[in-house]
Short mmCIF file of C-alpha atoms and ligand atoms in Angstrom, two decimals:
data_model
loop_
_atom_site.label_atom_id
_atom_site.label_comp_id
_atom_site.label_asym_id
_atom_site.label_seq_id
_atom_site.Cartn_x
_atom_site.Cartn_y
_atom_site.Cartn_z
CA MET A 4 -146.51 -35.30 100.85
CA PRO A 5 -149.94 -34.91 102.43
CA SER A 6 -148.53 -32.86 105.29
CA LYS A 7 -147.26 -30.25 102.81
CA THR A 8 -150.20 -30.40 100.42
CA LEU A 9 -152.98 -30.34 103.00
CA PRO A 10 -152.51 -26.61 103.86
CA ILE A 11 -153.36 -25.72 100.23
CA PHE A 12 -156.77 -27.37 100.75
CA PRO A 13 -159.66 -25.61 102.53
CA VAL A 14 -159.13 -24.64 106.18
CA THR A 15 -161.29 -27.54 107.39
CA ALA A 16 -159.30 -30.19 105.48
CA ALA A 17 -158.33 -33.19 107.59
CA VAL A 18 -157.67 -36.91 107.30
CA ASN A 19 -159.95 -39.37 109.13
CA GLU A 20 -159.36 -42.85 110.56
CA GLN A 21 -160.20 -44.46 107.23
CA ASN A 22 -157.32 -42.42 105.78
CA HIS A 23 -159.82 -40.42 103.71
CA LEU A 24 -159.72 -36.70 103.02
CA VAL A 25 -162.34 -34.78 105.00
CA ILE A 26 -163.59 -31.29 104.12
CA GLY A 27 -166.14 -29.38 106.15
CA GLY A 28 -166.62 -32.45 108.30
CA MET A 29 -167.55 -34.58 105.26
CA ASP A 30 -165.59 -37.61 104.08
CA VAL A 31 -164.98 -36.88 100.40
CA VAL A 32 -165.32 -40.59 99.56
CA ASP A 33 -168.91 -40.33 100.80
CA LEU A 34 -169.42 -37.14 98.80
CA ALA A 35 -168.18 -38.85 95.65
CA ALA A 36 -170.50 -41.81 96.29
CA GLN A 37 -173.49 -39.55 96.85
CA PHE A 38 -172.96 -36.93 94.12
CA GLY A 39 -170.67 -38.69 91.64
CA THR A 40 -167.47 -37.30 90.09
CA PRO A 41 -166.14 -35.00 88.81
CA LEU A 42 -167.40 -33.03 91.76
CA TYR A 43 -166.53 -29.54 92.96
CA VAL A 44 -166.68 -29.25 96.73
CA PHE A 45 -166.75 -25.82 98.37
CA ASP A 46 -166.03 -25.25 102.03
CA ASP A 47 -168.28 -22.74 103.78
CA ALA A 48 -165.71 -21.95 106.49
CA THR A 49 -162.97 -21.07 103.98
CA LEU A 50 -165.28 -18.86 101.92
CA ARG A 51 -166.40 -16.90 104.96
CA ARG A 52 -162.90 -16.71 106.37
CA GLN A 53 -161.57 -15.19 103.17
CA CYS A 54 -164.39 -12.63 103.02
CA ALA A 55 -163.75 -11.63 106.64
CA ALA A 56 -159.98 -11.50 106.10
CA PHE A 57 -160.28 -9.01 103.22
CA THR A 58 -162.63 -6.80 105.19
CA LYS A 59 -160.45 -6.91 108.29
CA GLU A 60 -157.01 -6.54 106.70
CA PHE A 61 -158.03 -3.60 104.52
CA SER A 62 -160.50 -1.73 106.72
CA SER A 63 -158.17 -1.93 109.74
CA ARG A 64 -155.51 -0.10 107.72
CA TYR A 65 -157.74 2.19 105.67
CA PRO A 66 -161.04 3.12 107.30
CA GLY A 67 -164.06 2.19 105.21
CA ALA A 68 -162.06 0.19 102.66
CA ARG A 69 -164.31 -2.44 101.19
CA ALA A 70 -163.85 -5.64 99.22
CA LEU A 71 -165.90 -6.36 96.12
CA TYR A 72 -165.98 -10.01 95.10
CA ALA A 73 -165.07 -10.33 91.41
CA SER A 74 -167.80 -12.76 90.46
CA LYS A 75 -166.21 -13.88 87.21
CA ALA A 76 -164.12 -16.27 89.38
CA LEU A 77 -167.35 -18.17 90.20
CA SER A 78 -170.83 -16.81 89.72
CA MET A 79 -173.63 -18.79 91.36
CA ARG A 80 -176.68 -17.61 93.30
CA PRO A 81 -175.94 -19.45 96.57
CA LEU A 82 -172.37 -18.15 96.56
CA LEU A 83 -173.46 -14.57 95.89
CA ARG A 84 -175.96 -14.77 98.75
CA LEU A 85 -173.12 -15.85 101.04
CA ILE A 86 -170.93 -13.00 99.73
CA ALA A 87 -173.74 -10.49 100.37
CA GLU A 88 -174.22 -11.87 103.88
CA GLU A 89 -170.52 -11.35 104.56
CA GLY A 90 -170.94 -7.69 103.66
CA LEU A 91 -168.87 -7.58 100.48
CA GLY A 92 -169.79 -5.77 97.28
CA LEU A 93 -169.66 -7.34 93.85
CA ASP A 94 -167.95 -6.95 90.47
CA VAL A 95 -169.72 -8.19 87.37
CA VAL A 96 -168.33 -8.22 83.84
CA SER A 97 -171.39 -9.19 81.80
CA GLY A 98 -175.16 -9.04 81.60
CA GLY A 99 -175.17 -12.71 82.59
CA GLU A 100 -173.25 -12.10 85.81
CA LEU A 101 -175.49 -9.11 86.50
CA ALA A 102 -178.60 -11.28 86.00
CA ILE A 103 -177.25 -13.92 88.41
CA ALA A 104 -176.52 -11.20 90.98
CA LYS A 105 -180.03 -9.84 90.53
CA ALA A 106 -181.51 -13.34 90.92
CA ALA A 107 -179.48 -13.79 94.11
CA GLY A 108 -181.02 -10.61 95.48
CA PHE A 109 -177.60 -8.99 95.68
CA PRO A 110 -177.97 -5.32 96.69
CA MET A 111 -177.68 -3.45 93.38
CA GLU A 112 -176.00 -0.39 94.89
CA ARG A 113 -173.06 -2.60 95.91
CA ILE A 114 -172.44 -3.83 92.34
CA TYR A 115 -169.72 -2.53 89.98
CA PHE A 116 -169.91 -3.29 86.28
CA HIS A 117 -166.62 -3.91 84.43
CA GLY A 118 -165.80 -5.03 80.91
CA ASN A 119 -164.22 -3.72 77.72
CA ASN A 120 -167.22 -4.14 75.43
CA LYS A 121 -170.46 -3.82 77.36
CA SER A 122 -173.40 -3.87 74.97
CA SER A 123 -176.12 -1.23 74.97
CA ALA A 124 -178.57 -3.85 76.26
CA GLU A 125 -176.21 -4.65 79.15
CA LEU A 126 -175.66 -0.98 79.97
CA ARG A 127 -179.38 -0.21 79.79
CA GLN A 128 -180.18 -3.11 82.10
CA ALA A 129 -177.55 -1.98 84.58
CA VAL A 130 -178.82 1.61 84.57
CA GLU A 131 -182.45 0.51 84.92
CA TRP A 132 -181.61 -1.80 87.81
CA ARG A 133 -179.77 1.10 89.47
CA ILE A 134 -176.43 -0.59 89.67
CA GLY A 135 -173.94 1.13 92.00
CA ARG A 136 -171.16 2.01 89.57
CA ILE A 137 -170.23 1.40 86.00
CA VAL A 138 -166.50 1.26 85.40
CA VAL A 139 -166.16 2.80 81.95
CA ASP A 140 -163.44 1.22 79.84
CA ASN A 141 -163.36 3.16 76.55
CA PHE A 142 -164.68 6.13 74.54
CA HIS A 143 -167.38 4.11 72.79
CA GLU A 144 -168.82 3.09 76.14
CA LEU A 145 -168.54 6.59 77.59
CA ALA A 146 -170.73 8.08 74.86
CA LEU A 147 -173.12 5.12 74.78
CA LEU A 148 -173.64 5.11 78.53
CA ASN A 149 -174.22 8.86 78.65
CA GLU A 150 -176.91 8.45 75.98
CA ILE A 151 -178.53 5.48 77.74
CA ALA A 152 -178.52 7.20 81.12
CA GLY A 153 -180.07 10.27 79.51
CA ALA A 154 -182.78 8.22 77.80
CA THR A 155 -183.52 6.45 81.08
CA GLY A 156 -183.75 9.77 82.87
CA ARG A 157 -180.98 8.88 85.28
CA ARG A 158 -177.56 10.12 86.28
CA GLN A 159 -175.16 7.18 86.40
CA GLU A 160 -172.18 7.18 88.73
CA ILE A 161 -169.05 5.98 87.00
CA LEU A 162 -165.36 5.33 87.43
CA LEU A 163 -162.84 5.36 84.63
CA ARG A 164 -160.62 2.37 84.11
CA ILE A 165 -157.13 3.71 83.64
CA SER A 166 -154.26 1.67 82.29
CA PRO A 167 -151.22 2.80 84.28
CA GLY A 168 -148.53 1.02 82.25
CA VAL A 169 -147.33 -1.21 85.09
CA ASP A 170 -146.25 -4.81 84.52
CA PRO A 171 -147.23 -7.09 87.44
CA HIS A 172 -144.98 -9.96 86.24
CA THR A 173 -147.68 -12.56 85.75
CA HIS A 174 -148.77 -14.61 82.71
CA HIS A 175 -149.13 -12.39 79.62
CA HIS A 176 -152.66 -13.71 79.12
CA THR A 177 -153.63 -12.22 82.49
CA THR A 178 -151.64 -8.99 82.33
CA THR A 179 -154.06 -6.09 81.91
CA GLY A 180 -152.49 -2.82 83.04
CA ILE A 181 -149.78 -2.36 80.42
CA LEU A 182 -149.99 -0.09 77.35
CA ASP A 183 -150.52 -3.00 74.94
CA SER A 184 -153.74 -4.23 76.55
CA LYS A 185 -157.35 -4.22 75.37
CA PHE A 186 -158.45 -2.88 78.77
CA GLY A 187 -158.84 0.71 79.87
CA PHE A 188 -157.72 4.22 78.96
CA ALA A 189 -153.93 4.38 78.78
CA ILE A 190 -152.23 7.29 80.48
CA ALA A 191 -149.27 7.02 78.12
CA SER A 192 -151.32 7.58 74.96
CA GLY A 193 -153.22 10.55 76.34
CA ASP A 194 -156.51 8.59 76.22
CA ALA A 195 -156.91 8.67 79.99
CA GLU A 196 -156.71 12.46 80.04
CA ARG A 197 -159.17 12.80 77.15
CA ALA A 198 -161.53 10.40 78.94
CA VAL A 199 -161.51 12.49 82.13
CA GLN A 200 -162.10 15.67 80.13
CA GLN A 201 -165.02 14.11 78.23
CA ALA A 202 -166.55 12.37 81.23
CA LEU A 203 -166.63 15.60 83.23
CA HIS A 204 -168.72 17.15 80.43
CA MET A 205 -171.19 14.27 80.09
CA PRO A 206 -174.50 15.58 81.39
CA HIS A 207 -175.83 12.19 82.50
CA LEU A 208 -172.67 10.75 84.07
CA ASP A 209 -171.12 11.46 87.43
CA LEU A 210 -167.39 10.74 87.44
CA LEU A 211 -166.47 9.61 90.95
CA GLY A 212 -162.95 8.38 90.48
CA ILE A 213 -160.43 6.03 89.01
CA HIS A 214 -159.95 2.31 88.76
CA ILE A 215 -156.89 0.27 87.85
CA HIS A 216 -156.45 -3.50 87.57
CA LEU A 217 -152.96 -4.75 86.81
CA GLY A 218 -153.62 -8.44 86.16
CA SER A 219 -153.65 -11.63 88.15
CA PRO A 220 -152.42 -13.46 90.07
CA ILE A 221 -149.84 -10.95 91.32
CA TYR A 222 -147.28 -12.63 93.57
CA GLU A 223 -145.51 -9.38 94.53
CA THR A 224 -146.87 -6.38 96.38
CA ASP A 225 -144.68 -3.77 94.65
CA PRO A 226 -146.69 -3.54 91.41
CA TYR A 227 -149.66 -2.31 93.46
CA ARG A 228 -147.58 0.49 94.98
CA GLU A 229 -146.28 1.41 91.55
CA GLY A 230 -149.76 1.38 89.99
CA ILE A 231 -151.25 3.45 92.80
CA ASN A 232 -148.47 6.05 92.49
CA VAL A 233 -149.04 6.37 88.77
CA ALA A 234 -152.83 6.61 89.20
CA PHE A 235 -152.63 9.30 91.89
CA LYS A 236 -150.08 11.36 90.02
CA PHE A 237 -152.46 11.26 87.06
CA ALA A 238 -155.45 12.10 89.25
CA ALA A 239 -153.61 15.08 90.71
CA ALA A 240 -152.88 16.42 87.23
CA MET A 241 -156.53 15.90 86.24
CA ARG A 242 -157.68 17.71 89.36
CA ASP A 243 -155.39 20.63 88.69
CA THR A 244 -156.26 20.87 85.01
CA TYR A 245 -159.93 19.88 84.83
CA GLY A 246 -161.17 19.96 88.41
CA LEU A 247 -161.52 16.17 88.79
CA ARG A 248 -162.63 15.22 92.29
CA LEU A 249 -161.25 11.86 93.37
CA LYS A 250 -163.99 10.49 95.62
CA GLU A 251 -163.33 6.82 94.90
CA PHE A 252 -160.32 4.77 94.00
CA SER A 253 -159.73 1.09 93.30
CA PRO A 254 -156.41 -0.70 92.80
CA GLY A 255 -158.32 -3.71 91.38
CA GLY A 256 -157.88 -7.39 92.21
CA GLY A 257 -155.32 -10.05 91.37
CA PHE A 258 -154.57 -11.27 94.89
CA PRO A 259 -152.91 -14.66 94.57
CA ILE A 260 -153.62 -17.99 96.22
CA GLN A 261 -151.28 -20.88 96.77
CA TYR A 262 -151.65 -23.53 94.08
CA THR A 263 -148.49 -25.54 94.67
CA VAL A 264 -146.24 -26.33 97.59
CA ASP A 265 -143.24 -24.61 95.98
CA LYS A 266 -145.01 -21.31 95.28
CA PRO A 267 -146.20 -19.73 98.52
CA THR A 268 -147.90 -16.33 98.45
CA PRO A 269 -147.16 -13.25 100.56
CA PRO A 270 -149.71 -12.92 103.38
CA LEU A 271 -152.80 -10.84 102.64
CA ALA A 272 -151.73 -8.39 105.34
CA ASP A 273 -148.70 -7.47 103.19
CA TYR A 274 -150.96 -6.54 100.27
CA ALA A 275 -153.25 -4.55 102.57
CA GLU A 276 -150.27 -2.79 104.15
CA THR A 277 -148.75 -1.90 100.78
CA ILE A 278 -152.03 -0.75 99.23
CA ALA A 279 -153.31 1.22 102.23
CA GLY A 280 -149.84 2.69 102.81
CA ALA A 281 -149.39 3.70 99.17
CA ILE A 282 -152.81 5.36 99.00
CA LYS A 283 -152.20 7.28 102.23
CA ASP A 284 -148.74 8.36 101.04
CA CYS A 285 -150.19 9.50 97.73
CA CYS A 286 -152.93 11.47 99.49
CA ALA A 287 -150.25 13.22 101.54
CA THR A 288 -147.97 13.88 98.57
CA TRP A 289 -150.64 15.27 96.26
CA GLU A 290 -152.91 16.70 98.94
CA PHE A 291 -156.02 14.60 98.39
CA GLU A 292 -158.82 14.01 100.88
CA PRO A 293 -158.62 10.20 101.30
CA PRO A 294 -161.03 8.72 98.75
CA ALA A 295 -163.29 5.73 99.41
CA VAL A 296 -161.25 2.64 98.53
CA PHE A 297 -162.33 -0.77 97.37
CA VAL A 298 -160.35 -3.84 96.33
CA GLU A 299 -161.60 -6.58 94.04
CA PRO A 300 -160.54 -10.10 95.03
CA GLY A 301 -161.98 -12.90 92.92
CA ARG A 302 -159.65 -15.89 93.08
CA ALA A 303 -158.59 -15.10 96.66
CA ILE A 304 -162.19 -15.42 97.90
CA VAL A 305 -163.18 -18.69 96.24
CA GLY A 306 -159.95 -20.36 95.10
CA ARG A 307 -158.84 -22.16 98.23
CA ALA A 308 -162.41 -23.01 99.23
CA GLY A 309 -162.90 -25.27 96.20
CA VAL A 310 -161.65 -28.82 95.71
CA ALA A 311 -162.08 -30.82 92.51
CA LEU A 312 -162.73 -34.55 92.98
CA TYR A 313 -162.11 -37.00 90.17
CA THR A 314 -162.21 -40.78 89.84
CA ALA A 315 -159.17 -42.41 88.28
CA GLY A 316 -159.72 -44.76 85.36
CA ALA A 317 -157.43 -45.85 82.56
CA ARG A 318 -153.71 -46.08 83.10
CA LYS A 319 -151.07 -46.02 80.38
CA GLU A 320 -147.45 -46.78 81.19
CA ILE A 321 -144.89 -45.79 78.59
CA PRO A 322 -141.60 -47.31 79.82
CA GLN A 323 -138.85 -44.71 80.39
CA VAL A 324 -141.22 -41.96 79.30
CA ARG A 325 -144.31 -41.39 81.43
CA THR A 326 -147.26 -42.97 83.17
CA TYR A 327 -150.60 -41.44 82.38
CA VAL A 328 -153.50 -41.86 84.78
CA SER A 329 -156.72 -40.58 83.24
CA VAL A 330 -159.54 -39.16 85.32
CA ASP A 331 -163.23 -38.61 84.57
CA GLY A 332 -162.89 -34.81 84.12
CA GLY A 333 -160.24 -32.53 82.68
CA MET A 334 -160.14 -29.45 80.46
CA GLY A 335 -163.94 -29.25 80.31
CA ASP A 336 -164.06 -28.40 84.01
CA ASN A 337 -160.53 -26.98 84.41
CA ILE A 338 -158.97 -25.43 81.34
CA ARG A 339 -156.37 -23.45 83.30
CA PRO A 340 -153.46 -25.90 82.84
CA ALA A 341 -154.15 -25.95 79.09
CA ILE A 342 -154.37 -22.17 78.57
CA TYR A 343 -152.05 -20.78 81.26
CA GLY A 344 -149.79 -23.74 82.00
CA SER A 345 -151.18 -23.60 85.54
CA ARG A 346 -149.76 -26.07 88.05
CA TYR A 347 -151.71 -27.92 90.74
CA GLU A 348 -151.11 -30.37 93.56
CA ALA A 349 -153.21 -33.46 94.22
CA LEU A 350 -153.92 -36.10 96.87
CA VAL A 351 -155.22 -39.61 96.54
CA ALA A 352 -158.26 -38.83 98.66
CA ASN A 353 -159.15 -42.42 99.60
CA HIS A 354 -155.65 -43.19 100.92
CA VAL A 355 -154.14 -39.87 101.83
CA LYS A 356 -151.40 -40.95 104.21
CA ASP A 357 -149.37 -43.39 102.21
CA THR A 358 -145.63 -42.93 101.88
CA ARG A 359 -145.24 -44.97 98.70
CA ARG A 360 -144.55 -42.80 95.66
CA GLU A 361 -144.84 -43.08 91.92
CA ARG A 362 -144.53 -40.35 89.34
CA ILE A 363 -147.64 -40.00 87.22
CA THR A 364 -149.25 -37.51 84.90
CA ILE A 365 -152.93 -36.89 85.56
CA ALA A 366 -154.71 -36.60 82.23
CA GLY A 367 -158.27 -35.62 81.50
CA LYS A 368 -160.73 -37.54 79.36
CA TYR A 369 -161.12 -34.97 76.58
CA CYS A 370 -159.95 -35.51 73.01
CA GLU A 371 -156.95 -33.17 73.17
CA SER A 372 -153.36 -34.13 73.91
CA GLY A 373 -153.11 -30.88 75.86
CA ASP A 374 -155.82 -32.10 78.23
CA VAL A 375 -153.47 -32.75 81.13
CA LEU A 376 -154.43 -31.59 84.61
CA ILE A 377 -151.07 -32.24 86.30
CA LYS A 378 -147.87 -33.19 84.53
CA ASP A 379 -145.44 -35.29 86.58
CA ILE A 380 -146.63 -35.46 90.16
CA GLU A 381 -145.40 -37.81 92.87
CA LEU A 382 -148.33 -39.65 94.44
CA PRO A 383 -149.03 -42.96 96.15
CA PRO A 384 -149.84 -45.63 93.53
CA VAL A 385 -153.16 -44.80 91.88
CA ALA A 386 -155.49 -47.57 90.71
CA ALA A 387 -158.74 -47.38 88.79
CA GLY A 388 -161.49 -46.27 91.15
CA ASP A 389 -159.20 -44.22 93.36
CA LEU A 390 -160.32 -40.69 94.13
CA ILE A 391 -158.03 -37.80 93.13
CA ALA A 392 -158.54 -34.48 94.93
CA ILE A 393 -157.09 -31.28 93.43
CA PRO A 394 -156.99 -28.28 95.78
CA ALA A 395 -157.21 -24.56 94.95
CA SER A 396 -159.86 -25.31 92.33
CA GLY A 397 -162.54 -22.87 93.43
CA ALA A 398 -161.71 -20.00 91.05
CA TYR A 399 -161.97 -19.92 87.26
CA CYS A 400 -162.54 -23.70 86.87
CA ILE A 401 -166.33 -23.99 87.00
CA ALA A 402 -166.46 -20.41 85.71
CA MET A 403 -164.55 -21.34 82.55
CA SER A 404 -166.04 -24.82 82.19
CA SER A 405 -167.37 -25.92 78.83
CA ASN A 406 -169.38 -28.71 77.27
CA TYR A 407 -166.51 -29.76 75.00
CA ASN A 408 -166.96 -33.35 73.81
CA ALA A 409 -170.60 -32.87 74.86
CA SER A 410 -169.55 -33.50 78.43
CA PRO A 411 -171.98 -32.50 81.15
CA LYS A 412 -170.66 -29.91 83.59
CA PRO A 413 -169.93 -31.28 87.07
CA ALA A 414 -172.05 -30.96 90.19
CA VAL A 415 -171.13 -28.39 92.85
CA VAL A 416 -171.71 -28.93 96.57
CA LEU A 417 -171.14 -26.83 99.66
CA VAL A 418 -169.91 -28.54 102.81
CA LYS A 419 -170.35 -27.18 106.29
CA ASP A 420 -170.23 -28.84 109.73
CA GLY A 421 -170.62 -32.38 108.41
CA LYS A 422 -173.44 -31.54 105.99
CA ALA A 423 -173.41 -31.22 102.21
CA THR A 424 -175.76 -28.97 100.27
CA LEU A 425 -176.08 -29.38 96.53
CA TRP A 426 -175.40 -25.99 94.90
CA ALA A 427 -175.74 -27.18 91.31
CA ARG A 428 -176.61 -30.63 90.05
CA ARG A 429 -174.53 -32.38 87.43
CA GLU A 430 -175.69 -31.66 83.88
CA THR A 431 -177.48 -34.40 81.99
CA ALA A 432 -177.74 -35.32 78.33
CA ASP A 433 -181.07 -33.44 78.31
CA ASP A 434 -179.26 -30.28 79.37
CA LEU A 435 -176.92 -30.71 76.42
CA LEU A 436 -179.89 -30.86 74.03
CA ARG A 437 -182.01 -28.21 75.72
CA ARG A 438 -181.05 -25.22 73.57
CA GLU A 439 -181.27 -26.91 70.20
CA ALA A 440 -184.16 -25.40 68.26
CA VAL A 441 -184.92 -28.06 65.67
C1 PLP B 17 -160.62 -10.39 87.04
C2 PLP B 17 -160.71 -9.10 87.73
C3 PLP B 17 -160.58 -9.06 89.11
C4 PLP B 17 -160.31 -10.27 89.95
O1 PLP B 17 -159.09 -10.90 89.67
P1 PLP B 17 -158.61 -12.05 90.67
O2 PLP B 17 -157.30 -12.49 90.18
O3 PLP B 17 -159.61 -13.14 90.62
O4 PLP B 17 -158.55 -11.42 92.02
C5 PLP B 17 -160.73 -7.83 89.73
N1 PLP B 17 -160.98 -6.71 89.03
C6 PLP B 17 -161.11 -6.72 87.70
C7 PLP B 17 -161.40 -5.45 86.99
C8 PLP B 17 -160.98 -7.91 87.00
O5 PLP B 17 -161.11 -7.92 85.68
#
């Protein structure tokens, strides 16, 4: 039902007189004609609205609280410029993301560097570029970074990533804050305590506080409260034993977006209320001066803003079993259904309002049986040439895209007030050959 699916699309989504989907004042049929498909369309208004919402909901409840955009959800220069304009900070998890941020002119002091195996080259680059914070994940990194900072003649401000042992009830592939995780210093094993002790003695590192990230997407607010309680209790013990000063604290990211009609998300205000409330309560309980707080939304900034457009092609009807409609993209541009079992909605974008229904499975064009974008969805009859629009495609689709089957990666456009700006052109066969050395 378009009326139920439309709210999952960007805030500017509408249907015009031709019965076509419109985003940012642009008819998507025109966009497909101009730029080809598969095409990723981003809506300027939704991106900016999400940035502003995070700043408002958190800073109104906890003065000075700031959002850092987790750029692994989608890392592109034009996007990072927009994020900087909106006043957010940035998370990067690799030298590549750091280089893109640098190329975008993103203010270095607003960047936080995460990751469980940062290389010495990556750490050196970050220190030399005077990155704001490095979130240290493990003992190897702690020693390496201290050495690099010393050799560079710089004191680096750091946070420690602590694993609080809290299960946020999401997919096990995206659960990060439990004991059995590759990320962070676990409190339960004593590693977190040893890390604080060591970090406080590192001559070239300045330990400013603690970071936790439970996983994503987290559809409940309670895990945040639980994680924050555990982190502050730990911080209080570290203060009392080793003199740790908690100047900064982050409860991480993982804020959900709505992918399907039947799985709504709690409003952002609920997350802000829970997180700000829990931090304030903890400060009162353990007598802390309120630390600077930052949250790290990735998906929640870009997810809803992005729509994937595909052209339908081959159709295979298997009587009493299933009807497959294949599109011109698939797991190369969106691997999430294949690796997480993620569910999506869709519209037939060139005849949105159409009450006829058939049950189809939208398959990709890649040579994998698991290359299915949406299993069993009720849509108006789809014929070859029809345009399929999948909402909530802004996060982790382009970011995880591959050249499997030597498929070129799709083009990306931004729409705003009836204008489209090409953010990245579609790859060509030349791009696929570019890196080959002989
Ligand atoms: C991935 C990640 C995020 C963002 O997760 P989302 O679900 O996109 O909000 C934030 N912080 C850290 C440390 C991460 O690894």
